[in-house]
Amino acid sequence: QVQLVESGGGLVQAGDSLRLSCAASGRTDGIDAMGWFRQAPGKEREFVATINWTPSDTYYADSVKDRFSISRDNAKNTVYLQMNSLKTEDSAVYYCAAVVDRIYRANYYTTSTAGYNDWGQGTQVTVSS
């Protein structure tokens, strides 16, 4: 019931920065959290980062914790993923996802794919050496 559209992917060099965007539409009032996942060829889809709605706390995978930053713009119903110091290992299709109608739990972060209800189509990020 939530439609998500990612944008901002592209080809960059190692060490560069890139910002991904995820625009949400539909039943946005039901969103409790949004997150970013990525999937490289031949690998499982893995968690990257998430941001809760109330409060707007964030949580990151260890592999990106000191380099990536997730944020949101309530007026635009958009979530961003700022990626700095990119590595070749970051190359993947990046997916935006939404958690809808989750029961509130303080200091809880959804990090599994099964916890997300709606997904975008993905945007390709390629980091060259």
C-alpha angles and dihedrals in degrees: 000000000000118000118208129192122188125203141164102070123136148125117304139160126254110276094029128116132237135180122212123200131205119193117199128204138166118043095009092153088072096058114116098170141356130208147181126233132177136204128195123196112285093008136101121259107265135199118254111168143333138196126201123217101221106056102007096231121155136215131190141196112252091243093063103023098113097035109041130061129193122204141159142219109211095193092056097036087231134138123200136203114203109199119194133178090019119203131201087249088066092067109119145105106284119214130196118213139181133217109216127198096351118171109252118257122170115240092005123139127189109224104158125087090232090063094063122081106192132034139193125228095255136241126238120241117187122183117193125201 
